[in-house]
mmCIF file with all atom_site columns, C-alpha atoms in Angstrom:
data_model
loop_
_atom_site.group_PDB
_atom_site.id
_atom_site.type_symbol
_atom_site.label_atom_id
_atom_site.label_alt_id
_atom_site.label_comp_id
_atom_site.label_asym_id
_atom_site.label_entity_id
_atom_site.label_seq_id
_atom_site.pdbx_PDB_ins_code
_atom_site.Cartn_x
_atom_site.Cartn_y
_atom_site.Cartn_z
_atom_site.occupancy
_atom_site.B_iso_or_equiv
_atom_site.pdbx_formal_charge
_atom_site.auth_seq_id
_atom_site.auth_comp_id
_atom_site.auth_asym_id
_atom_site.auth_atom_id
_atom_site.pdbx_PDB_model_num
ATOM 1   C CA . MET A 1 1   ? 47.953 8.252  84.957 1.00 48.00 ? 1   MET A CA 1
ATOM 2   C CA . PHE A 1 2   ? 45.560 6.088  82.953 1.00 44.00 ? 2   PHE A CA 1
ATOM 3   C CA . SER A 1 3   ? 43.110 9.170  82.591 1.00 46.00 ? 3   SER A CA 1
ATOM 4   C CA . LYS A 1 4   ? 46.002 11.466 81.696 1.00 43.00 ? 4   LYS A CA 1
ATOM 5   C CA . ASN A 1 5   ? 47.067 9.151  79.126 1.00 48.00 ? 5   ASN A CA 1
ATOM 6   C CA . ILE A 1 6   ? 43.602 8.734  77.625 1.00 46.00 ? 6   ILE A CA 1
ATOM 7   C CA . ASN A 1 7   ? 43.200 12.247 77.092 1.00 47.00 ? 7   ASN A CA 1
ATOM 8   C CA . GLN A 1 8   ? 46.554 12.667 75.522 1.00 50.00 ? 8   GLN A CA 1
ATOM 9   C CA . LEU A 1 9   ? 45.444 9.789  73.314 1.00 50.00 ? 9   LEU A CA 1
ATOM 10  C CA . PHE A 1 10  ? 41.667 11.438 72.394 1.00 45.00 ? 10  PHE A CA 1
ATOM 11  C CA . TRP A 1 11  ? 43.792 15.027 71.617 1.00 47.00 ? 11  TRP A CA 1
ATOM 12  C CA . ASN A 1 12  ? 46.592 13.470 69.206 1.00 51.00 ? 12  ASN A CA 1
ATOM 13  C CA . VAL A 1 13  ? 44.037 11.773 67.106 1.00 46.00 ? 13  VAL A CA 1
ATOM 14  C CA . PHE A 1 14  ? 41.870 14.858 67.144 1.00 44.00 ? 14  PHE A CA 1
ATOM 15  C CA . LEU A 1 15  ? 45.126 16.782 66.197 1.00 46.00 ? 15  LEU A CA 1
ATOM 16  C CA . THR A 1 16  ? 45.520 14.723 63.780 1.00 46.00 ? 16  THR A CA 1
ATOM 17  C CA . LEU A 1 17  ? 41.920 14.223 61.951 1.00 44.00 ? 17  LEU A CA 1
ATOM 18  C CA . ALA A 1 18  ? 41.707 18.169 62.180 1.00 43.00 ? 18  ALA A CA 1
ATOM 19  C CA . GLN A 1 19  ? 44.845 18.456 60.150 1.00 42.00 ? 19  GLN A CA 1
ATOM 20  C CA . ILE A 1 20  ? 43.862 15.970 57.670 1.00 37.00 ? 20  ILE A CA 1
ATOM 21  C CA . SER A 1 21  ? 40.226 17.323 57.277 1.00 39.00 ? 21  SER A CA 1
ATOM 22  C CA . SER A 1 22  ? 41.873 20.622 56.981 1.00 37.00 ? 22  SER A CA 1
ATOM 23  C CA . LEU A 1 23  ? 44.765 20.332 54.557 1.00 36.00 ? 23  LEU A CA 1
ATOM 24  C CA . PRO A 1 24  ? 44.445 23.099 52.258 1.00 38.00 ? 24  PRO A CA 1
ATOM 25  C CA . ILE A 1 25  ? 43.653 25.705 55.027 1.00 37.00 ? 25  ILE A CA 1
ATOM 26  C CA . LEU A 1 26  ? 46.813 24.702 57.361 1.00 41.00 ? 26  LEU A CA 1
ATOM 27  C CA . ASN A 1 27  ? 48.498 25.290 53.658 1.00 46.00 ? 27  ASN A CA 1
ATOM 28  C CA . VAL A 1 28  ? 47.910 29.059 53.889 1.00 50.00 ? 28  VAL A CA 1
ATOM 29  C CA . SER A 1 29  ? 49.866 30.857 56.305 1.00 52.00 ? 29  SER A CA 1
ATOM 30  C CA . ALA A 1 30  ? 48.287 32.766 59.616 1.00 50.00 ? 30  ALA A CA 1
ATOM 31  C CA . SER A 1 31  ? 48.607 36.487 57.955 1.00 49.00 ? 31  SER A CA 1
ATOM 32  C CA . GLU A 1 32  ? 47.204 35.297 54.619 1.00 55.00 ? 32  GLU A CA 1
ATOM 33  C CA . LYS A 1 33  ? 44.107 33.595 56.962 1.00 52.00 ? 33  LYS A CA 1
ATOM 34  C CA . VAL A 1 34  ? 43.389 36.992 58.773 1.00 45.00 ? 34  VAL A CA 1
ATOM 35  C CA . ASN A 1 35  ? 43.742 38.810 55.811 1.00 47.00 ? 35  ASN A CA 1
ATOM 36  C CA . LEU A 1 36  ? 40.489 36.966 54.059 1.00 44.00 ? 36  LEU A CA 1
ATOM 37  C CA . HIS A 1 37  ? 38.558 38.755 56.608 1.00 42.00 ? 37  HIS A CA 1
ATOM 38  C CA . LEU A 1 38  ? 40.722 41.777 57.661 1.00 43.00 ? 38  LEU A CA 1
ATOM 39  C CA . GLY A 1 39  ? 41.101 43.115 53.503 1.00 46.00 ? 39  GLY A CA 1
ATOM 40  C CA . LEU A 1 40  ? 44.562 44.854 53.163 1.00 48.00 ? 40  LEU A CA 1
ATOM 41  C CA . GLN A 1 41  ? 44.085 46.589 56.801 1.00 63.00 ? 41  GLN A CA 1
ATOM 42  C CA . GLY A 1 42  ? 47.660 47.712 58.134 1.00 76.00 ? 42  GLY A CA 1
ATOM 43  C CA . ASN A 1 43  ? 50.959 47.011 56.991 1.00 91.00 ? 43  ASN A CA 1
ATOM 44  C CA . THR A 1 44  ? 53.395 44.272 56.702 1.00 94.00 ? 44  THR A CA 1
ATOM 45  C CA . VAL A 1 45  ? 56.304 44.772 59.314 1.00 94.00 ? 45  VAL A CA 1
ATOM 46  C CA . THR A 1 46  ? 59.032 42.590 60.753 1.00 94.00 ? 46  THR A CA 1
ATOM 47  C CA . ILE A 1 47  ? 60.397 43.148 64.625 1.00 88.00 ? 47  ILE A CA 1
ATOM 48  C CA . LEU A 1 48  ? 63.526 45.409 65.151 1.00 83.00 ? 48  LEU A CA 1
ATOM 49  C CA . SER A 1 49  ? 63.527 44.925 68.960 1.00 78.00 ? 49  SER A CA 1
ATOM 50  C CA . SER A 1 50  ? 61.119 44.974 71.460 1.00 74.00 ? 50  SER A CA 1
ATOM 51  C CA . SER A 1 51  ? 61.491 45.460 75.436 1.00 72.00 ? 51  SER A CA 1
ATOM 52  C CA . ASN A 1 52  ? 59.850 43.879 78.406 1.00 65.00 ? 52  ASN A CA 1
ATOM 53  C CA . THR A 1 53  ? 60.379 47.114 80.532 1.00 65.00 ? 53  THR A CA 1
ATOM 54  C CA . ASN A 1 54  ? 57.721 49.372 78.574 1.00 64.00 ? 54  ASN A CA 1
ATOM 55  C CA . SER A 1 55  ? 56.508 46.687 76.339 1.00 74.00 ? 55  SER A CA 1
ATOM 56  C CA . LYS A 1 56  ? 57.382 48.878 73.151 1.00 80.00 ? 56  LYS A CA 1
ATOM 57  C CA . LEU A 1 57  ? 58.093 47.423 70.057 1.00 83.00 ? 57  LEU A CA 1
ATOM 58  C CA . THR A 1 58  ? 60.324 48.959 67.072 1.00 86.00 ? 58  THR A CA 1
ATOM 59  C CA . LEU A 1 59  ? 58.833 47.921 64.196 1.00 91.00 ? 59  LEU A CA 1
ATOM 60  C CA . LEU A 1 60  ? 60.281 48.016 60.646 1.00 93.00 ? 60  LEU A CA 1
ATOM 61  C CA . ILE A 1 61  ? 57.393 48.766 57.709 1.00 94.00 ? 61  ILE A CA 1
ATOM 62  C CA . LEU A 1 62  ? 57.155 47.728 54.028 1.00 95.00 ? 62  LEU A CA 1
ATOM 63  C CA . GLY A 1 63  ? 56.594 51.548 52.289 1.00 93.00 ? 63  GLY A CA 1
ATOM 64  C CA . LYS A 1 64  ? 57.963 53.094 55.199 1.00 90.00 ? 64  LYS A CA 1
ATOM 65  C CA . ASN A 1 65  ? 61.725 54.521 55.550 1.00 83.00 ? 65  ASN A CA 1
ATOM 66  C CA . GLN A 1 66  ? 61.264 54.910 59.387 1.00 87.00 ? 66  GLN A CA 1
ATOM 67  C CA . PRO A 1 67  ? 61.127 52.513 61.704 1.00 90.00 ? 67  PRO A CA 1
ATOM 68  C CA . VAL A 1 68  ? 57.854 52.856 63.869 1.00 89.00 ? 68  VAL A CA 1
ATOM 69  C CA . LYS A 1 69  ? 58.334 52.657 67.993 1.00 88.00 ? 69  LYS A CA 1
ATOM 70  C CA . LEU A 1 70  ? 55.284 52.023 69.581 1.00 85.00 ? 70  LEU A CA 1
ATOM 71  C CA . ILE A 1 71  ? 53.973 50.635 72.738 1.00 81.00 ? 71  ILE A CA 1
ATOM 72  C CA . VAL A 1 72  ? 52.055 47.530 73.138 1.00 82.00 ? 72  VAL A CA 1
ATOM 73  C CA . ASN A 1 73  ? 48.534 47.521 75.130 1.00 80.00 ? 73  ASN A CA 1
ATOM 74  C CA . GLY A 1 74  ? 47.681 44.391 77.112 1.00 81.00 ? 74  GLY A CA 1
ATOM 75  C CA . LYS A 1 75  ? 44.963 43.576 74.941 1.00 84.00 ? 75  LYS A CA 1
ATOM 76  C CA . THR A 1 76  ? 46.577 43.953 71.537 1.00 87.00 ? 76  THR A CA 1
ATOM 77  C CA . LEU A 1 77  ? 45.729 40.283 70.090 1.00 88.00 ? 77  LEU A CA 1
ATOM 78  C CA . LEU A 1 78  ? 48.876 38.029 68.261 1.00 88.00 ? 78  LEU A CA 1
ATOM 79  C CA . GLU A 1 79  ? 48.296 35.400 66.022 1.00 89.00 ? 79  GLU A CA 1
ATOM 80  C CA . CYS A 1 80  ? 50.500 32.996 64.826 1.00 87.00 ? 80  CYS A CA 1
ATOM 81  C CA . ILE A 1 81  ? 50.726 29.036 64.198 1.00 87.00 ? 81  ILE A CA 1
ATOM 82  C CA . CYS A 1 82  ? 50.849 26.965 67.112 1.00 85.00 ? 82  CYS A CA 1
ATOM 83  C CA . TYR A 1 83  ? 54.392 25.363 67.023 1.00 83.00 ? 83  TYR A CA 1
ATOM 84  C CA . HIS A 1 84  ? 53.555 22.510 68.603 1.00 80.00 ? 84  HIS A CA 1
ATOM 85  C CA . CYS A 1 85  ? 50.005 21.665 66.842 1.00 81.00 ? 85  CYS A CA 1
ATOM 86  C CA . ASN A 1 86  ? 50.118 23.498 63.825 1.00 81.00 ? 86  ASN A CA 1
ATOM 87  C CA . MET A 1 87  ? 46.932 24.722 64.270 1.00 81.00 ? 87  MET A CA 1
ATOM 88  C CA . VAL A 1 88  ? 45.667 28.905 64.391 1.00 85.00 ? 88  VAL A CA 1
ATOM 89  C CA . MET A 1 89  ? 45.698 30.127 67.833 1.00 84.00 ? 89  MET A CA 1
ATOM 90  C CA . ASP A 1 90  ? 45.381 33.876 68.807 1.00 85.00 ? 90  ASP A CA 1
ATOM 91  C CA . PHE A 1 91  ? 45.664 35.939 72.587 1.00 85.00 ? 91  PHE A CA 1
ATOM 92  C CA . THR A 1 92  ? 46.120 38.824 73.728 1.00 84.00 ? 92  THR A CA 1
ATOM 93  C CA . SER A 1 93  ? 49.364 39.843 74.522 1.00 82.00 ? 93  SER A CA 1
ATOM 94  C CA . ASP A 1 94  ? 49.509 39.959 78.192 1.00 82.00 ? 94  ASP A CA 1
ATOM 95  C CA . SER A 1 95  ? 48.281 36.200 78.325 1.00 80.00 ? 95  SER A CA 1
ATOM 96  C CA . LEU A 1 96  ? 52.021 35.398 77.013 1.00 82.00 ? 96  LEU A CA 1
ATOM 97  C CA . SER A 1 97  ? 52.772 33.326 79.912 1.00 80.00 ? 97  SER A CA 1
ATOM 98  C CA . SER A 1 98  ? 49.008 31.702 80.201 1.00 81.00 ? 98  SER A CA 1
ATOM 99  C CA . ARG A 1 99  ? 49.157 28.076 78.604 1.00 81.00 ? 99  ARG A CA 1
ATOM 100 C CA . CYS A 1 100 ? 47.999 27.148 74.976 1.00 78.00 ? 100 CYS A CA 1
ATOM 101 C CA . GLN A 1 101 ? 44.839 26.849 74.588 1.00 79.00 ? 101 GLN A CA 1
ATOM 102 C CA . MET A 1 102 ? 45.139 24.918 71.635 1.00 75.00 ? 102 MET A CA 1
ATOM 103 C CA . CYS A 1 103 ? 46.349 21.589 72.264 1.00 74.00 ? 103 CYS A CA 1
ATOM 104 C CA . PRO A 1 104 ? 47.634 19.228 75.443 1.00 73.00 ? 104 PRO A CA 1
ATOM 105 C CA . CYS A 1 105 ? 51.311 20.830 75.217 1.00 74.00 ? 105 CYS A CA 1
ATOM 106 C CA . ASP A 1 106 ? 51.027 21.889 78.584 1.00 79.00 ? 106 ASP A CA 1
ATOM 107 C CA . ALA A 1 107 ? 53.621 25.392 76.953 1.00 82.00 ? 107 ALA A CA 1
ATOM 108 C CA . SER A 1 108 ? 53.204 28.618 78.075 1.00 83.00 ? 108 SER A CA 1
ATOM 109 C CA . ASN A 1 109 ? 51.591 31.043 74.657 1.00 82.00 ? 109 ASN A CA 1
ATOM 110 C CA . ALA A 1 110 ? 55.148 32.618 74.551 1.00 83.00 ? 110 ALA A CA 1
ATOM 111 C CA . GLU A 1 111 ? 56.628 29.151 73.816 1.00 84.00 ? 111 GLU A CA 1
ATOM 112 C CA . CYS A 1 112 ? 53.887 28.044 70.922 1.00 83.00 ? 112 CYS A CA 1
ATOM 113 C CA . ILE A 1 113 ? 55.043 31.183 69.122 1.00 83.00 ? 113 ILE A CA 1
ATOM 114 C CA . THR A 1 114 ? 58.949 30.736 69.604 1.00 83.00 ? 114 THR A CA 1
ATOM 115 C CA . GLY A 1 115 ? 59.280 26.910 70.169 1.00 79.00 ? 115 GLY A CA 1
ATOM 116 C CA . LEU A 1 116 ? 61.868 27.552 72.770 1.00 79.00 ? 116 LEU A CA 1
ATOM 117 C CA . ASN A 1 117 ? 61.948 27.418 76.632 1.00 75.00 ? 117 ASN A CA 1
ATOM 118 C CA . MET A 1 118 ? 61.241 30.538 77.595 1.00 67.00 ? 118 MET A CA 1
ATOM 119 C CA . LYS A 1 119 ? 62.580 32.007 80.860 1.00 59.00 ? 119 LYS A CA 1
ATOM 120 C CA . LYS A 1 120 ? 60.626 35.791 80.452 1.00 52.00 ? 120 LYS A CA 1
ATOM 121 C CA . LYS A 1 121 ? 57.690 33.634 79.528 1.00 50.00 ? 121 LYS A CA 1
ATOM 122 C CA . SER A 1 122 ? 55.248 36.865 80.136 1.00 55.00 ? 122 SER A CA 1
ATOM 123 C CA . SER A 1 123 ? 57.887 39.479 78.370 1.00 66.00 ? 123 SER A CA 1
ATOM 124 C CA . ILE A 1 124 ? 57.060 40.947 74.936 1.00 74.00 ? 124 ILE A CA 1
ATOM 125 C CA . GLU A 1 125 ? 60.367 40.720 74.245 1.00 72.00 ? 125 GLU A CA 1
ATOM 126 C CA . SER A 1 126 ? 60.213 36.906 73.868 1.00 77.00 ? 126 SER A CA 1
ATOM 127 C CA . LEU A 1 127 ? 59.016 38.200 70.633 1.00 81.00 ? 127 LEU A CA 1
ATOM 128 C CA . SER A 1 128 ? 62.475 39.325 69.578 1.00 79.00 ? 128 SER A CA 1
ATOM 129 C CA . THR A 1 129 ? 63.853 35.383 69.789 1.00 83.00 ? 129 THR A CA 1
ATOM 130 C CA . LEU A 1 130 ? 61.600 34.931 66.749 1.00 88.00 ? 130 LEU A CA 1
ATOM 131 C CA . PRO A 1 131 ? 64.357 34.315 63.565 1.00 90.00 ? 131 PRO A CA 1
ATOM 132 C CA . LYS A 1 132 ? 65.780 37.536 62.580 1.00 89.00 ? 132 LYS A CA 1
ATOM 133 C CA . GLY A 1 133 ? 62.862 39.058 59.621 1.00 93.00 ? 133 GLY A CA 1
ATOM 134 C CA . THR A 1 134 ? 60.286 36.923 60.371 1.00 94.00 ? 134 THR A CA 1
ATOM 135 C CA . GLN A 1 135 ? 57.600 38.728 58.656 1.00 95.00 ? 135 GLN A CA 1
ATOM 136 C CA . MET A 1 136 ? 54.210 39.657 60.394 1.00 93.00 ? 136 MET A CA 1
ATOM 137 C CA . ARG A 1 137 ? 50.868 42.215 59.545 1.00 92.00 ? 137 ARG A CA 1
ATOM 138 C CA . ALA A 1 138 ? 50.549 44.483 61.911 1.00 92.00 ? 138 ALA A CA 1
ATOM 139 C CA . VAL A 1 139 ? 47.071 45.878 62.413 1.00 90.00 ? 139 VAL A CA 1
ATOM 140 C CA . TRP A 1 140 ? 46.478 49.322 63.828 1.00 89.00 ? 140 TRP A CA 1
ATOM 141 C CA . ASP A 1 141 ? 43.351 51.031 66.059 1.00 85.00 ? 141 ASP A CA 1
ATOM 142 C CA . GLY A 1 142 ? 41.477 53.919 65.252 1.00 77.00 ? 142 GLY A CA 1
ATOM 143 C CA . ASP A 1 143 ? 42.065 54.755 61.658 1.00 70.00 ? 143 ASP A CA 1
ATOM 144 C CA . GLY A 1 144 ? 44.762 53.172 60.766 1.00 73.00 ? 144 GLY A CA 1
ATOM 145 C CA . ASN A 1 145 ? 47.263 54.925 61.455 1.00 79.00 ? 145 ASN A CA 1
ATOM 146 C CA . PRO A 1 146 ? 50.545 53.190 63.444 1.00 84.00 ? 146 PRO A CA 1
ATOM 147 C CA . ASP A 1 147 ? 50.381 56.602 65.761 1.00 81.00 ? 147 ASP A CA 1
ATOM 148 C CA . ALA A 1 148 ? 46.866 55.256 67.276 1.00 82.00 ? 148 ALA A CA 1
ATOM 149 C CA . GLY A 1 149 ? 48.182 51.607 68.591 1.00 84.00 ? 149 GLY A CA 1
ATOM 150 C CA . LEU A 1 150 ? 48.720 47.973 67.843 1.00 88.00 ? 150 LEU A CA 1
ATOM 151 C CA . SER A 1 151 ? 45.005 45.979 67.633 1.00 89.00 ? 151 SER A CA 1
ATOM 152 C CA . ARG A 1 152 ? 46.224 43.395 66.117 1.00 90.00 ? 152 ARG A CA 1
ATOM 153 C CA . LEU A 1 153 ? 50.005 41.447 65.357 1.00 90.00 ? 153 LEU A CA 1
ATOM 154 C CA . ILE A 1 154 ? 49.900 38.705 63.148 1.00 92.00 ? 154 ILE A CA 1
ATOM 155 C CA . ILE A 1 155 ? 52.919 36.449 63.162 1.00 91.00 ? 155 ILE A CA 1
ATOM 156 C CA . ASP A 1 156 ? 53.962 34.632 59.411 1.00 91.00 ? 156 ASP A CA 1
ATOM 157 C CA . ARG A 1 157 ? 56.661 31.749 60.074 1.00 89.00 ? 157 ARG A CA 1
ATOM 158 C CA . ARG A 1 158 ? 56.528 31.254 56.192 1.00 93.00 ? 158 ARG A CA 1
ATOM 159 C CA . GLY A 1 159 ? 57.798 35.155 54.881 1.00 95.00 ? 159 GLY A CA 1
ATOM 160 C CA . THR A 1 160 ? 60.574 37.194 55.768 1.00 96.00 ? 160 THR A CA 1
ATOM 161 C CA . LEU A 1 161 ? 60.855 40.997 55.562 1.00 96.00 ? 161 LEU A CA 1
ATOM 162 C CA . LEU A 1 162 ? 64.408 41.542 55.194 1.00 95.00 ? 162 LEU A CA 1
ATOM 163 C CA . PRO A 1 163 ? 66.168 45.292 55.599 1.00 94.00 ? 163 PRO A CA 1
ATOM 164 C CA . VAL A 1 164 ? 69.570 45.428 53.266 1.00 94.00 ? 164 VAL A CA 1
ATOM 165 C CA . ASP A 1 165 ? 73.021 47.749 52.754 1.00 94.00 ? 165 ASP A CA 1
ATOM 166 C CA . ILE A 1 166 ? 71.980 47.849 49.024 1.00 95.00 ? 166 ILE A CA 1
ATOM 167 C CA . ASP A 1 167 ? 69.887 49.326 46.785 1.00 97.00 ? 167 ASP A CA 1
ATOM 168 C CA . CYS A 1 168 ? 68.900 45.697 45.201 1.00 97.00 ? 168 CYS A CA 1
ATOM 169 C CA . ASN A 1 169 ? 66.688 46.616 42.290 1.00 97.00 ? 169 ASN A CA 1
ATOM 170 C CA . ALA A 1 170 ? 69.026 45.745 39.864 1.00 97.00 ? 170 ALA A CA 1
ATOM 171 C CA . LEU A 1 171 ? 69.865 42.463 40.958 1.00 97.00 ? 171 LEU A CA 1
ATOM 172 C CA . ARG A 1 172 ? 65.903 41.296 41.495 1.00 97.00 ? 172 ARG A CA 1
ATOM 173 C CA . ASN A 1 173 ? 66.942 38.036 38.493 1.00 97.00 ? 173 ASN A CA 1
ATOM 174 C CA . GLN A 1 174 ? 69.889 37.766 40.546 1.00 97.00 ? 174 GLN A CA 1
ATOM 175 C CA . ILE A 1 175 ? 68.217 37.280 43.938 1.00 97.00 ? 175 ILE A CA 1
ATOM 176 C CA . THR A 1 176 ? 65.166 35.891 42.687 1.00 97.00 ? 176 THR A CA 1
ATOM 177 C CA . GLU A 1 177 ? 67.787 32.655 41.489 1.00 97.00 ? 177 GLU A CA 1
ATOM 178 C CA . ALA A 1 178 ? 69.860 32.478 44.822 1.00 97.00 ? 178 ALA A CA 1
ATOM 179 C CA . ILE A 1 179 ? 66.805 31.797 47.011 1.00 97.00 ? 179 ILE A CA 1
ATOM 180 C CA . LYS A 1 180 ? 65.299 29.674 44.330 1.00 97.00 ? 180 LYS A CA 1
ATOM 181 C CA . PRO A 1 181 ? 66.860 26.155 46.023 1.00 96.00 ? 181 PRO A CA 1
ATOM 182 C CA . MET A 1 182 ? 66.201 27.821 49.557 1.00 96.00 ? 182 MET A CA 1
ATOM 183 C CA . GLY A 1 183 ? 62.525 27.134 48.585 1.00 96.00 ? 183 GLY A CA 1
ATOM 184 C CA . GLY A 1 184 ? 61.889 31.132 48.277 1.00 97.00 ? 184 GLY A CA 1
ATOM 185 C CA . GLU A 1 185 ? 59.843 33.504 45.905 1.00 97.00 ? 185 GLU A CA 1
ATOM 186 C CA . LEU A 1 186 ? 60.927 37.258 46.127 1.00 96.00 ? 186 LEU A CA 1
ATOM 187 C CA . ILE A 1 187 ? 57.359 39.162 46.208 1.00 96.00 ? 187 ILE A CA 1
ATOM 188 C CA . GLU A 1 188 ? 58.975 42.720 45.946 1.00 96.00 ? 188 GLU A CA 1
ATOM 189 C CA . ILE A 1 189 ? 61.323 44.643 46.879 1.00 97.00 ? 189 ILE A CA 1
ATOM 190 C CA . GLY A 1 190 ? 60.831 48.191 48.814 1.00 95.00 ? 190 GLY A CA 1
ATOM 191 C CA . ASN A 1 191 ? 61.970 50.858 50.574 1.00 95.00 ? 191 ASN A CA 1
ATOM 192 C CA . GLU A 1 192 ? 64.064 52.373 47.885 1.00 94.00 ? 192 GLU A CA 1
ATOM 193 C CA . GLY A 1 193 ? 65.585 48.825 47.219 1.00 96.00 ? 193 GLY A CA 1
ATOM 194 C CA . LYS A 1 194 ? 66.405 48.490 51.146 1.00 95.00 ? 194 LYS A CA 1
ATOM 195 C CA . VAL A 1 195 ? 63.795 45.544 52.330 1.00 96.00 ? 195 VAL A CA 1
ATOM 196 C CA . LEU A 1 196 ? 63.460 42.226 50.587 1.00 97.00 ? 196 LEU A CA 1
ATOM 197 C CA . GLN A 1 197 ? 60.353 40.479 51.053 1.00 97.00 ? 197 GLN A CA 1
ATOM 198 C CA . ILE A 1 198 ? 60.679 36.634 50.413 1.00 97.00 ? 198 ILE A CA 1
ATOM 199 C CA . LYS A 1 199 ? 57.516 33.763 51.184 1.00 96.00 ? 199 LYS A CA 1
ATOM 200 C CA . TRP A 1 200 ? 59.290 30.514 51.923 1.00 96.00 ? 200 TRP A CA 1
ATOM 201 C CA . ASN A 1 201 ? 58.304 27.011 51.191 1.00 95.00 ? 201 ASN A CA 1
ATOM 202 C CA . GLU A 1 202 ? 59.210 25.377 55.126 1.00 92.00 ? 202 GLU A CA 1
ATOM 203 C CA . ASP A 1 203 ? 59.175 27.980 58.021 1.00 91.00 ? 203 ASP A CA 1
ATOM 204 C CA . TRP A 1 204 ? 61.945 30.199 58.642 1.00 93.00 ? 204 TRP A CA 1
ATOM 205 C CA . THR A 1 205 ? 64.761 29.448 61.125 1.00 91.00 ? 205 THR A CA 1
ATOM 206 C CA . PRO A 1 206 ? 67.594 30.283 62.439 1.00 90.00 ? 206 PRO A CA 1
ATOM 207 C CA . SER A 1 207 ? 69.780 28.504 60.281 1.00 93.00 ? 207 SER A CA 1
ATOM 208 C CA . ARG A 1 208 ? 67.979 28.956 57.155 1.00 94.00 ? 208 ARG A CA 1
ATOM 209 C CA . SER A 1 209 ? 68.265 32.726 57.982 1.00 93.00 ? 209 SER A CA 1
ATOM 210 C CA . THR A 1 210 ? 71.916 32.179 58.465 1.00 94.00 ? 210 THR A CA 1
ATOM 211 C CA . LYS A 1 211 ? 72.172 30.303 55.255 1.00 96.00 ? 211 LYS A CA 1
ATOM 212 C CA . LEU A 1 212 ? 70.485 32.963 53.396 1.00 97.00 ? 212 LEU A CA 1
ATOM 213 C CA . GLU A 1 213 ? 73.383 35.821 54.805 1.00 95.00 ? 213 GLU A CA 1
ATOM 214 C CA . LYS A 1 214 ? 75.923 33.529 53.390 1.00 96.00 ? 214 LYS A CA 1
ATOM 215 C CA . ILE A 1 215 ? 74.155 33.313 50.163 1.00 96.00 ? 215 ILE A CA 1
ATOM 216 C CA . LEU A 1 216 ? 73.099 37.434 49.617 1.00 97.00 ? 216 LEU A CA 1
ATOM 217 C CA . ALA A 1 217 ? 76.780 38.130 50.542 1.00 97.00 ? 217 ALA A CA 1
ATOM 218 C CA . LYS A 1 218 ? 77.783 36.693 47.461 1.00 96.00 ? 218 LYS A CA 1
ATOM 219 C CA . LEU A 1 219 ? 75.580 39.102 45.487 1.00 97.00 ? 219 LEU A CA 1
ATOM 220 C CA . ASN A 1 220 ? 77.792 41.464 48.083 1.00 97.00 ? 220 ASN A CA 1
ATOM 221 C CA . ILE A 1 221 ? 73.896 42.136 49.697 1.00 97.00 ? 221 ILE A CA 1
ATOM 222 C CA . HIS A 1 222 ? 74.225 42.317 53.597 1.00 95.00 ? 222 HIS A CA 1
ATOM 223 C CA . PHE A 1 223 ? 71.217 42.142 56.378 1.00 92.00 ? 223 PHE A CA 1
ATOM 224 C CA . ALA A 1 224 ? 71.395 45.713 57.800 1.00 89.00 ? 224 ALA A CA 1
ATOM 225 C CA . PHE A 1 225 ? 69.886 44.721 61.008 1.00 76.00 ? 225 PHE A CA 1
ATOM 226 C CA . LEU A 1 226 ? 72.706 46.142 62.705 1.00 49.00 ? 226 LEU A CA 1
ATOM 227 C CA . LYS A 1 227 ? 72.051 49.852 60.920 1.00 46.00 ? 227 LYS A CA 1
ATOM 228 C CA . MET A 1 228 ? 68.639 49.617 62.747 1.00 42.00 ? 228 MET A CA 1
ATOM 229 C CA . PRO A 1 229 ? 67.633 51.285 66.434 1.00 40.00 ? 229 PRO A CA 1
ATOM 230 C CA . ASP A 1 230 ? 68.203 49.018 69.353 1.00 39.00 ? 230 ASP A CA 1
ATOM 231 C CA . ARG A 1 231 ? 70.650 46.941 67.539 1.00 32.00 ? 231 ARG A CA 1
ATOM 232 C CA . LYS A 1 232 ? 71.451 44.998 71.190 1.00 34.00 ? 232 LYS A CA 1
ATOM 233 C CA . ILE A 1 233 ? 67.569 43.455 71.519 1.00 31.00 ? 233 ILE A CA 1
ATOM 234 C CA . ALA A 1 234 ? 67.395 43.183 67.282 1.00 30.00 ? 234 ALA A CA 1
ATOM 235 C CA . ASN A 1 235 ? 70.587 40.860 67.117 1.00 30.00 ? 235 ASN A CA 1
ATOM 236 C CA . SER A 1 236 ? 69.515 38.365 70.423 1.00 28.00 ? 236 SER A CA 1
#
């Protein structure tokens, strides 16, 4: 017990010093960190649905009107900020059930992505428990075409990609002002005006999603996840 407490104390001190010494880096999202050496490869995406039965993801892609369905290879890299220690972590999708190697939290990688106690810790479907619209960057295999397969998926909890039910191009100013009190910045309106890309100064959470949904409803704008494929999983 004494040894375990010393080990935990060591890690707490180490993580505190690491975070203090790298504050400028920690203010950069996981997506932005990876983009420093990946350039503009891949696409900005969000998950519409996932299925553990065949490791399938359905992705909404910024700039493309049709969602993409793909099979996640066990060697696909997942990257994010660890929910518990706030450090960048990456691992292959077949390691979702493995213990997080970043800190002594004894949680699985899936739990470090979501912050939840996962019953299906090894399931790719665990990604669908992230708040609706969580922004990601997908990097593709081969020639950079989604048909070639998913090489890397970077999860950014400080951004959202939200499908909506009306063309919002004429409402840019109203949306910009409406989300400011929440700490939001409208980055882009895409997909013929029906996708909002927003950057946040805090992590995107289910409660913030509910709050934003109410704010946009006052502008007669509504989330359009119900119109997307695999409705049941996408809204679980």
